Backbone as JSON Lines, residues from 0, in Angstrom:
{"i":0,"aa":"X","n":[3.79,-15.48,-11.85],"ca":[3.08,-14.83,-10.36],"c":[1.77,-13.2,-11.55]}
{"i":1,"aa":"X","n":[1.14,-13.79,-10.95],"ca":[0.18,-13.02,-10.75],"c":[0.07,-11.62,-10.43]}
{"i":2,"aa":"X","n":[-0.09,-10.25,-11.02],"ca":[-0.02,-8.92,-10.42],"c":[-1.36,-8.26,-10.96]}
{"i":3,"aa":"X","n":[-2.13,-7.37,-9.82],"ca":[-2.05,-7.39,-9.04],"c":[-2.19,-9.14,-7.71]}
{"i":4,"aa":"X","n":[-1.7,-9.27,-7.32],"ca":[-1.71,-10.02,-6.22],"c":[-2.64,-9.86,-5.39]}
{"i":5,"aa":"X","n":[-4.25,-10.23,-6.06],"ca":[-5.56,-9.9,-4.94],"c":[-6.07,-10.5,-3.74]}
{"i":6,"aa":"X","n":[-4.46,-11.14,-3.38],"ca":[-5.19,-11.16,-1.56],"c":[-5.23,-10.54,-0.78]}
{"i":7,"aa":"X","n":[-3.47,-9.47,-1.59],"ca":[-3.22,-7.72,-0.58],"c":[-3.86,-6.42,-1.08]}
{"i":8,"aa":"X","n":[-4.66,-7.3,-2.0],"ca":[-5.57,-6.4,-3.02],"c":[-6.28,-5.71,-1.81]}
{"i":9,"aa":"X","n":[-6.83,-7.29,-1.82],"ca":[-7.67,-7.41,-0.62],"c":[-8.06,-6.5,0.76]}
{"i":10,"aa":"X","n":[-7.23,-7.24,0.91],"ca":[-6.32,-6.62,2.43],"c":[-6.02,-5.22,1.93]}
{"i":11,"aa":"X","n":[-5.45,-4.51,1.47],"ca":[-5.22,-2.9,0.86],"c":[-6.7,-2.17,0.82]}
{"i":12,"aa":"X","n":[-7.32,-3.25,0.15],"ca":[-9.01,-2.47,-0.09],"c":[-9.29,-2.55,1.25]}
{"i":13,"aa":"X","n":[-9.65,-3.16,1.95],"ca":[-10.12,-3.08,3.1],"c":[-9.66,-1.1,4.19]}
{"i":14,"aa":"X","n":[-8.35,-1.69,4.18],"ca":[-7.63,-0.27,4.95],"c":[-8.14,1.09,4.34]}
{"i":15,"aa":"X","n":[-8.68,0.67,3.06],"ca":[-8.79,2.22,1.89],"c":[-10.03,2.86,3.15]}
{"i":16,"aa":"X","n":[-11.24,1.66,2.46],"ca":[-12.12,1.44,3.42],"c":[-12.61,2.07,4.78]}
{"i":17,"aa":"X","n":[-11.69,1.7,5.98],"ca":[-11.49,1.97,7.41],"c":[-10.99,3.2,6.67]}
{"i":18,"aa":"X","n":[-10.17,3.66,6.5],"ca":[-9.51,5.47,6.03],"c":[-10.62,6.42,5.89]}
{"i":19,"aa":"X","n":[-11.33,5.58,4.24],"ca":[-12.28,6.54,3.93],"c":[-13.26,6.93,5.06]}
{"i":20,"aa":"X","n":[-13.7,5.91,5.65],"ca":[-15.24,6.03,7.1],"c":[-14.68,6.72,7.86]}
{"i":21,"aa":"X","n":[-13.18,7.12,7.84],"ca":[-12.81,8.21,9.48],"c":[-12.16,9.02,9.01]}
{"i":22,"aa":"X","n":[-12.02,9.37,7.93],"ca":[-12.05,10.65,7.66],"c":[-13.33,11.72,7.08]}
{"i":23,"aa":"X","n":[-14.13,10.4,7.36],"ca":[-15.95,11.16,7.0],"c":[-16.61,11.47,8.22]}
{"i":24,"aa":"X","n":[-16.01,10.69,8.93],"ca":[-17.08,11.11,10.83],"c":[-16.89,11.33,11.52]}
{"i":25,"aa":"X","n":[-15.7,12.34,11.86],"ca":[-15.17,13.43,12.05],"c":[-13.38,13.2,12.7]}
{"i":26,"aa":"X","n":[-13.53,15.36,12.27],"ca":[-11.87,15.27,12.05],"c":[-11.59,15.01,13.54]}
{"i":27,"aa":"X","n":[-10.32,15.47,13.7],"ca":[-9.34,15.82,14.79],"c":[-9.08,13.92,14.95]}
{"i":28,"aa":"X","n":[-9.39,13.6,14.04],"ca":[-8.8,11.91,14.34],"c":[-7.92,11.47,13.18]}
{"i":29,"aa":"X","n":[-7.08,12.47,13.48],"ca":[-5.31,12.58,12.39],"c":[-4.79,11.0,12.44]}
{"i":30,"aa":"X","n":[-3.74,10.62,13.75],"ca":[-3.42,9.61,13.69],"c":[-4.52,8.39,13.17]}
{"i":31,"aa":"X","n":[-4.98,7.66,13.86],"ca":[-5.58,6.88,12.92],"c":[-5.79,7.09,11.62]}
{"i":32,"aa":"X","n":[-5.88,8.44,11.02],"ca":[-6.34,8.7,9.47],"c":[-5.12,8.33,8.98]}
{"i":33,"aa":"X","n":[-3.99,8.31,9.62],"ca":[-2.82,8.16,8.73],"c":[-2.35,7.41,9.07]}
{"i":34,"aa":"X","n":[-2.66,6.22,10.06],"ca":[-2.09,4.69,10.27],"c":[-2.57,4.17,8.69]}
{"i":35,"aa":"X","n":[-3.96,4.26,8.48],"ca":[-4.96,3.46,7.5],"c":[-4.79,3.41,6.09]}
{"i":36,"aa":"X","n":[-4.21,5.12,6.36],"ca":[-3.76,5.65,4.35],"c":[-2.75,4.62,4.16]}
{"i":37,"aa":"X","n":[-2.13,5.05,5.31],"ca":[-0.45,4.78,5.1],"c":[0.06,3.32,4.72]}
{"i":38,"aa":"X","n":[-0.57,2.55,5.44],"ca":[-1.43,0.55,5.93],"c":[-1.61,0.89,4.05]}
{"i":39,"aa":"X","n":[-2.76,1.45,3.98],"ca":[-3.25,1.29,2.27],"c":[-2.87,1.41,1.68]}
{"i":40,"aa":"X","n":[-1.79,2.45,1.7],"ca":[-0.53,2.78,0.25],"c":[0.53,1.43,0.23]}
{"i":41,"aa":"X","n":[0.84,1.45,1.39],"ca":[2.14,0.16,1.82],"c":[1.34,-1.46,0.88]}
{"i":42,"aa":"X","n":[0.08,-1.18,1.62],"ca":[-0.21,-2.66,0.35],"c":[-0.56,-2.99,-0.58]}
{"i":43,"aa":"X","n":[-1.14,-1.37,-1.25],"ca":[-1.19,-1.58,-2.58],"c":[0.0,-1.75,-3.2]}
{"i":44,"aa":"X","n":[1.08,-1.18,-2.92],"ca":[2.31,-0.86,-3.45],"c":[2.37,-2.67,-3.61]}
{"i":45,"aa":"X","n":[2.73,-3.12,-2.39],"ca":[3.37,-4.26,-2.02],"c":[2.3,-5.61,-3.49]}
{"i":46,"aa":"X","n":[0.98,-5.05,-3.4],"ca":[0.33,-6.22,-4.52],"c":[0.62,-6.32,-5.55]}
{"i":47,"aa":"X","n":[1.79,-5.47,-6.08],"ca":[1.78,-5.52,-7.44],"c":[3.23,-6.17,-7.26]}
{"i":48,"aa":"X","n":[3.58,-6.54,-5.97],"ca":[4.79,-7.55,-6.25],"c":[4.76,-8.4,-5.58]}
{"i":49,"aa":"X","n":[4.14,-8.73,-5.29],"ca":[3.92,-10.65,-4.38],"c":[3.9,-11.5,-4.68]}
{"i":50,"aa":"X","n":[4.15,-11.95,-4.32],"ca":[4.0,-13.6,-4.77],"c":[2.96,-14.12,-4.38]}
{"i":51,"aa":"X","n":[2.38,-15.1,-5.23],"ca":[1.14,-16.28,-4.98],"c":[1.61,-17.56,-4.0]}
{"i":52,"aa":"X","n":[1.5,-18.66,-3.15],"ca":[2.43,-19.13,-2.4],"c":[1.37,-19.85,-2.34]}
{"i":53,"aa":"X","n":[1.42,-21.09,-2.98],"ca":[0.13,-22.44,-2.78],"c":[1.02,-23.53,-1.2]}
{"i":54,"aa":"X","n":[0.21,-23.98,-1.01],"ca":[0.75,-24.98,0.08],"c":[0.28,-26.21,0.27]}
{"i":55,"aa":"X","n":[0.02,-27.31,0.12],"ca":[-0.37,-28.49,0.14],"c":[-0.89,-28.86,1.15]}
{"i":56,"aa":"X","n":[-2.25,-29.49,2.11],"ca":[-3.1,-29.54,3.11],"c":[-3.21,-30.8,2.83]}
{"i":57,"aa":"X","n":[-2.92,-31.69,3.65],"ca":[-3.38,-32.96,3.75],"c":[-4.55,-33.03,4.36]}
{"i":58,"aa":"X","n":[-5.25,-33.84,3.25],"ca":[-6.92,-33.74,3.36],"c":[-7.56,-34.97,3.14]}
{"i":59,"aa":"X","n":[-6.95,-35.83,3.07],"ca":[-6.9,-37.16,2.76],"c":[-6.99,-37.41,1.18]}
{"i":60,"aa":"X","n":[-7.88,-37.93,0.3],"ca":[-8.04,-38.38,-0.78],"c":[-7.99,-36.64,-2.23]}
{"i":61,"aa":"X","n":[-8.67,-35.97,-1.36],"ca":[-8.55,-34.98,-1.97],"c":[-7.39,-33.53,-2.13]}
{"i":62,"aa":"X","n":[-7.0,-33.15,-3.13],"ca":[-5.98,-32.35,-3.43],"c":[-5.92,-30.72,-2.97]}
{"i":63,"aa":"X","n":[-5.99,-30.4,-1.5],"ca":[-6.12,-29.11,-1.57],"c":[-5.2,-28.69,-1.05]}
{"i":64,"aa":"X","n":[-5.51,-26.84,-1.25],"ca":[-4.1,-26.24,-1.19],"c":[-4.38,-24.84,-0.24]}
{"i":65,"aa":"X","n":[-3.4,-24.41,0.45],"ca":[-3.55,-22.66,1.09],"c":[-3.36,-22.3,-0.02]}
{"i":66,"aa":"X","n":[-4.0,-21.11,0.06],"ca":[-3.17,-20.09,-0.98],"c":[-3.45,-18.99,-0.03]}
{"i":67,"aa":"X","n":[-1.86,-18.2,0.21],"ca":[-1.54,-17.39,0.55],"c":[-0.38,-15.92,-0.69]}
{"i":68,"aa":"X","n":[-0.13,-15.01,0.42],"ca":[0.81,-14.11,-0.6],"c":[1.83,-13.75,0.51]}
{"i":69,"aa":"X","n":[2.92,-13.57,-0.94],"ca":[4.16,-13.46,0.43],"c":[5.16,-11.97,-0.75]}
{"i":70,"aa":"X","n":[5.02,-10.98,0.21],"ca":[5.35,-9.78,-0.33],"c":[6.98,-9.85,-0.21]}
{"i":71,"aa":"X","n":[8.25,-9.07,-1.69],"ca":[8.75,-9.18,-1.66],"c":[9.34,-8.05,-0.21]}
{"i":72,"aa":"X","n":[10.57,-9.02,-0.19],"ca":[11.68,-8.73,1.05],"c":[12.33,-7.04,1.0]}
{"i":73,"aa":"X","n":[12.22,-5.94,1.51],"ca":[13.17,-4.72,1.09],"c":[14.07,-4.81,2.33]}
{"i":74,"aa":"X","n":[13.86,-5.2,3.28],"ca":[15.12,-5.14,4.15],"c":[14.69,-3.3,4.83]}
{"i":75,"aa":"X","n":[15.87,-4.2,5.99],"ca":[15.04,-3.0,7.34],"c":[13.72,-3.3,7.92]}
{"i":76,"aa":"X","n":[12.85,-1.88,8.01],"ca":[11.46,-2.74,9.39],"c":[10.86,-2.8,8.52]}
{"i":77,"aa":"X","n":[10.58,-2.98,6.67],"ca":[9.82,-2.99,5.86],"c":[8.76,-2.78,5.2]}
{"i":78,"aa":"X","n":[8.55,-1.23,6.11],"ca":[7.58,0.19,5.51],"c":[7.96,1.13,4.43]}
{"i":79,"aa":"X","n":[9.26,0.55,4.35],"ca":[9.88,1.74,3.2],"c":[8.71,1.94,2.01]}
{"i":80,"aa":"X","n":[8.29,3.33,1.55],"ca":[7.25,2.96,0.57],"c":[8.03,3.58,-0.74]}
{"i":81,"aa":"X","n":[8.64,3.76,-0.94],"ca":[10.18,3.82,-1.73],"c":[10.96,2.84,-2.2]}
{"i":82,"aa":"X","n":[11.02,1.45,-1.3],"ca":[11.78,0.64,-1.61],"c":[10.53,-0.67,-1.32]}
{"i":83,"aa":"X","n":[9.69,-0.47,-1.51],"ca":[8.43,-1.4,-2.32],"c":[7.82,-0.58,-3.55]}
{"i":84,"aa":"X","n":[7.87,0.22,-3.67],"ca":[7.92,0.83,-5.52],"c":[9.32,0.05,-6.31]}
{"i":85,"aa":"X","n":[10.67,0.31,-5.65],"ca":[11.17,-0.25,-6.62],"c":[11.44,-1.87,-7.04]}
{"i":86,"aa":"X","n":[10.64,-2.66,-5.97],"ca":[10.9,-4.0,-6.24],"c":[9.07,-4.66,-6.87]}
{"i":87,"aa":"X","n":[9.01,-3.18,-7.72],"ca":[7.7,-3.61,-8.47],"c":[8.08,-4.34,-9.91]}
{"i":88,"aa":"X","n":[7.68,-5.09,-10.3],"ca":[8.58,-5.59,-11.91],"c":[8.84,-3.89,-12.74]}
{"i":89,"aa":"X","n":[9.49,-4.38,-13.34],"ca":[9.82,-2.74,-14.14],"c":[8.49,-2.32,-15.44]}
{"i":90,"aa":"X","n":[7.86,-3.5,-15.96],"ca":[6.85,-2.72,-16.69],"c":[5.65,-1.91,-15.85]}
{"i":91,"aa":"X","n":[5.62,-2.99,-14.86],"ca":[4.12,-2.12,-13.73],"c":[4.63,-0.98,-13.59]}
{"i":92,"aa":"X","n":[5.91,-0.96,-12.93],"ca":[6.98,0.44,-12.2],"c":[6.14,1.06,-13.33]}
{"i":93,"aa":"X","n":[6.68,1.33,-14.66],"ca":[6.88,2.5,-15.26],"c":[5.31,2.97,-15.29]}
{"i":94,"aa":"X","n":[4.28,1.72,-15.99],"ca":[3.0,2.11,-15.59],"c":[2.64,3.82,-14.92]}
{"i":95,"aa":"X","n":[2.38,2.76,-13.48],"ca":[2.1,3.17,-12.43],"c":[3.08,4.45,-12.34]}
{"i":96,"aa":"X","n":[4.27,4.96,-12.32],"ca":[5.08,5.95,-12.21],"c":[4.42,6.77,-13.44]}
{"i":97,"aa":"X","n":[3.84,6.49,-14.99],"ca":[3.56,7.11,-16.23],"c":[1.9,7.86,-15.63]}
{"i":98,"aa":"X","n":[0.98,6.57,-14.63],"ca":[-0.35,6.94,-15.02],"c":[-0.13,8.63,-13.86]}
{"i":99,"aa":"X","n":[0.24,8.05,-12.81],"ca":[0.43,9.09,-11.9],"c":[1.17,10.32,-11.96]}
{"i":100,"aa":"X","n":[1.55,10.58,-13.69],"ca":[1.95,11.85,-13.71],"c":[0.87,12.64,-14.15]}
{"i":101,"aa":"X","n":[0.2,11.25,-14.98],"ca":[-0.86,12.04,-16.4],"c":[-1.71,11.65,-15.16]}
{"i":102,"aa":"X","n":[-2.08,11.65,-14.03],"ca":[-2.78,12.3,-13.64],"c":[-2.89,13.46,-12.8]}
{"i":103,"aa":"X","n":[-1.49,13.63,-12.07],"ca":[-1.38,14.69,-10.98],"c":[0.01,15.9,-11.28]}
{"i":104,"aa":"X","n":[-0.01,15.09,-12.52],"ca":[1.15,16.31,-13.27],"c":[2.58,16.32,-12.61]}
{"i":105,"aa":"X","n":[2.62,15.28,-11.74],"ca":[3.92,14.83,-10.57],"c":[4.54,14.37,-10.54]}
{"i":106,"aa":"X","n":[5.48,13.36,-9.55],"ca":[6.54,12.65,-9.75],"c":[5.68,11.9,-8.26]}
{"i":107,"aa":"X","n":[5.0,10.78,-8.81],"ca":[5.39,10.03,-7.58],"c":[5.92,9.43,-6.31]}
{"i":108,"aa":"X","n":[7.56,9.68,-7.27],"ca":[8.14,8.87,-5.91],"c":[8.73,9.82,-5.23]}
{"i":109,"aa":"X","n":[8.44,10.96,-5.27],"ca":[8.74,12.33,-5.2],"c":[7.27,12.51,-3.8]}
{"i":110,"aa":"X","n":[6.23,12.31,-3.69],"ca":[5.0,12.21,-2.84],"c":[5.46,11.2,-2.54]}
{"i":111,"aa":"X","n":[5.61,9.87,-2.82],"ca":[6.02,8.79,-1.32],"c":[7.23,8.94,-0.74]}
{"i":112,"aa":"X","n":[7.88,9.43,-1.09],"ca":[9.13,9.76,-0.52],"c":[9.11,10.66,0.77]}
{"i":113,"aa":"X","n":[7.89,11.23,0.62],"ca":[7.42,12.6,1.7],"c":[6.16,11.62,2.83]}
{"i":114,"aa":"X","n":[6.1,10.79,2.76],"ca":[5.06,9.42,3.77],"c":[6.52,8.94,3.69]}
{"i":115,"aa":"X","n":[7.37,9.03,3.72],"ca":[8.69,7.33,4.86],"c":[8.6,8.01,6.0]}
{"i":116,"aa":"X","n":[8.01,7.08,6.79],"ca":[8.28,7.37,8.53],"c":[6.95,7.43,9.44]}
{"i":117,"aa":"X","n":[5.64,8.08,8.12],"ca":[4.58,8.6,8.17],"c":[3.91,7.62,9.74]}
{"i":118,"aa":"X","n":[3.5,6.18,8.56],"ca":[3.42,4.33,9.46],"c":[3.54,4.67,10.78]}
{"i":119,"aa":"X","n":[5.75,5.02,10.8],"ca":[6.13,4.59,12.66],"c":[5.02,6.13,13.18]}
{"i":120,"aa":"X","n":[5.6,7.04,13.01],"ca":[5.25,7.97,13.91],"c":[3.08,8.03,13.87]}
{"i":121,"aa":"X","n":[2.94,7.28,13.27],"ca":[0.78,7.56,13.67],"c":[1.06,6.81,14.72]}
{"i":122,"aa":"X","n":[1.8,5.79,15.31],"ca":[1.9,4.18,15.72],"c":[1.8,5.19,16.82]}
{"i":123,"aa":"X","n":[4.04,6.01,16.63],"ca":[4.61,6.02,18.43],"c":[4.53,8.02,17.82]}
{"i":124,"aa":"X","n":[3.23,8.54,17.94],"ca":[3.85,10.44,18.09],"c":[4.54,11.08,18.8]}
{"i":125,"aa":"X","n":[4.19,9.96,20.06],"ca":[5.5,10.56,21.28],"c":[6.56,10.56,21.86]}
{"i":126,"aa":"X","n":[7.29,9.68,20.86],"ca":[8.89,9.79,20.98],"c":[9.63,10.93,19.95]}
{"i":127,"aa":"X","n":[10.08,10.84,19.6],"ca":[11.78,11.38,19.54],"c":[11.91,11.61,18.45]}
{"i":128,"aa":"X","n":[11.7,12.48,16.92],"ca":[12.13,11.97,15.86],"c":[11.09,11.77,15.38]}
{"i":129,"aa":"X","n":[10.04,11.24,15.24],"ca":[8.74,10.76,14.39],"c":[7.91,11.75,14.51]}
{"i":130,"aa":"X","n":[8.36,12.11,13.02],"ca":[7.9,13.44,12.28],"c":[6.7,13.05,11.11]}
{"i":131,"aa":"X","n":[5.65,13.33,10.58],"ca":[5.24,13.89,9.45],"c":[5.48,14.45,9.02]}
{"i":132,"aa":"X","n":[6.69,14.31,8.33],"ca":[6.98,15.29,6.81],"c":[6.05,15.97,6.32]}
{"i":133,"aa":"X","n":[6.47,16.28,4.77],"ca":[5.22,17.68,4.24],"c":[4.87,17.08,3.18]}
{"i":134,"aa":"X","n":[3.41,16.85,4.15],"ca":[2.26,16.24,3.62],"c":[0.6,16.28,4.26]}
{"i":135,"aa":"X","n":[0.19,16.77,3.69],"ca":[-1.01,17.44,3.58],"c":[-2.06,15.55,3.7]}
{"i":136,"aa":"X","n":[-3.37,15.67,5.04],"ca":[-3.75,14.58,4.54],"c":[-4.26,14.51,3.56]}
{"i":137,"aa":"X","n":[-4.61,15.81,2.24],"ca":[-5.33,15.35,1.82],"c":[-4.45,14.72,0.85]}
{"i":138,"aa":"X","n":[-3.09,14.47,0.49],"ca":[-2.41,14.26,0.06],"c":[-2.2,12.8,0.34]}
{"i":139,"aa":"X","n":[-2.22,11.77,1.03],"ca":[-2.71,10.79,1.96],"c":[-3.22,9.75,1.13]}
{"i":140,"aa":"X","n":[-4.67,10.13,1.18],"ca":[-5.63,11.15,0.53],"c":[-5.9,10.52,-1.06]}
{"i":141,"aa":"X","n":[-5.64,11.29,-1.26],"ca":[-4.92,11.31,-2.34],"c":[-4.14,10.33,-3.47]}
{"i":142,"aa":"X","n":[-3.29,9.82,-2.59],"ca":[-2.56,8.41,-3.53],"c":[-3.36,7.2,-2.92]}
{"i":143,"aa":"X","n":[-3.72,6.91,-2.04],"ca":[-4.5,6.15,-1.47],"c":[-5.45,5.49,-2.61]}
{"i":144,"aa":"X","n":[-6.61,6.9,-3.3],"ca":[-7.01,7.12,-4.12],"c":[-6.61,6.35,-5.52]}
{"i":145,"aa":"X","n":[-5.35,7.06,-5.97],"ca":[-5.03,6.96,-7.08],"c":[-4.05,5.09,-7.73]}
{"i":146,"aa":"X","n":[-3.81,4.82,-5.86],"ca":[-2.97,3.37,-5.79],"c":[-4.81,2.78,-6.34]}
{"i":147,"aa":"X","n":[-5.37,2.63,-5.52],"ca":[-6.65,1.6,-5.97],"c":[-7.17,1.72,-7.6]}
{"i":148,"aa":"X","n":[-7.27,2.93,-7.37],"ca":[-7.8,2.91,-8.92],"c":[-6.76,2.28,-9.9]}
{"i":149,"aa":"X","n":[-5.34,2.53,-9.92],"ca":[-4.56,2.11,-11.1],"c":[-4.31,0.5,-10.23]}
{"i":150,"aa":"X","n":[-4.26,-0.43,-9.4],"ca":[-4.47,-1.28,-9.46],"c":[-5.45,-2.42,-9.69]}
{"i":151,"aa":"X","n":[-7.11,-1.54,-9.37],"ca":[-8.58,-2.15,-9.71],"c":[-8.13,-2.39,-11.87]}
{"i":152,"aa":"X","n":[-7.85,-1.17,-11.68],"ca":[-7.55,-1.56,-14.18],"c":[-6.88,-2.46,-13.21]}
{"i":153,"aa":"X","n":[-5.61,-2.34,-12.59],"ca":[-4.62,-3.94,-13.82],"c":[-5.23,-4.94,-13.05]}
{"i":154,"aa":"X","n":[-6.2,-5.06,-12.39],"ca":[-6.67,-6.66,-12.35],"c":[-7.19,-7.37,-13.35]}
{"i":155,"aa":"X","n":[-8.05,-5.99,-14.17],"ca":[-9.02,-6.23,-14.9],"c":[-8.39,-6.75,-16.53]}
């Protein structure tokens, strides 16, 4: 298993770029911004634990494989950020926690736990019980940028 998984990282990078573009374009686009940021955060975490899967494709005489990634199963609705953190291999998890503490002086687990449910709430803000928690847009942007930088460093 190669960590980070480059396929998942690429998807995360695209959501991060879209998030930053929405953030720069116009104020008031809160729901799309939260959605894009939480998807990017989830994908960066997945990139640190996803398996690479190769499937042979029958192409006649040449050996061709389809390459894709498979995220570790975390149960539930699959969007739990804390569960995503827990399935990251221990060595990478320790580096991630340490890097966050060095940069922000806080605990990444505490911050990620504030984002739990934000993805669902951004999609269904009109449903009872959907709450955006105790975070700001800046918190989401900071986490997205931090994870992007961390995953980029891990890929070199």
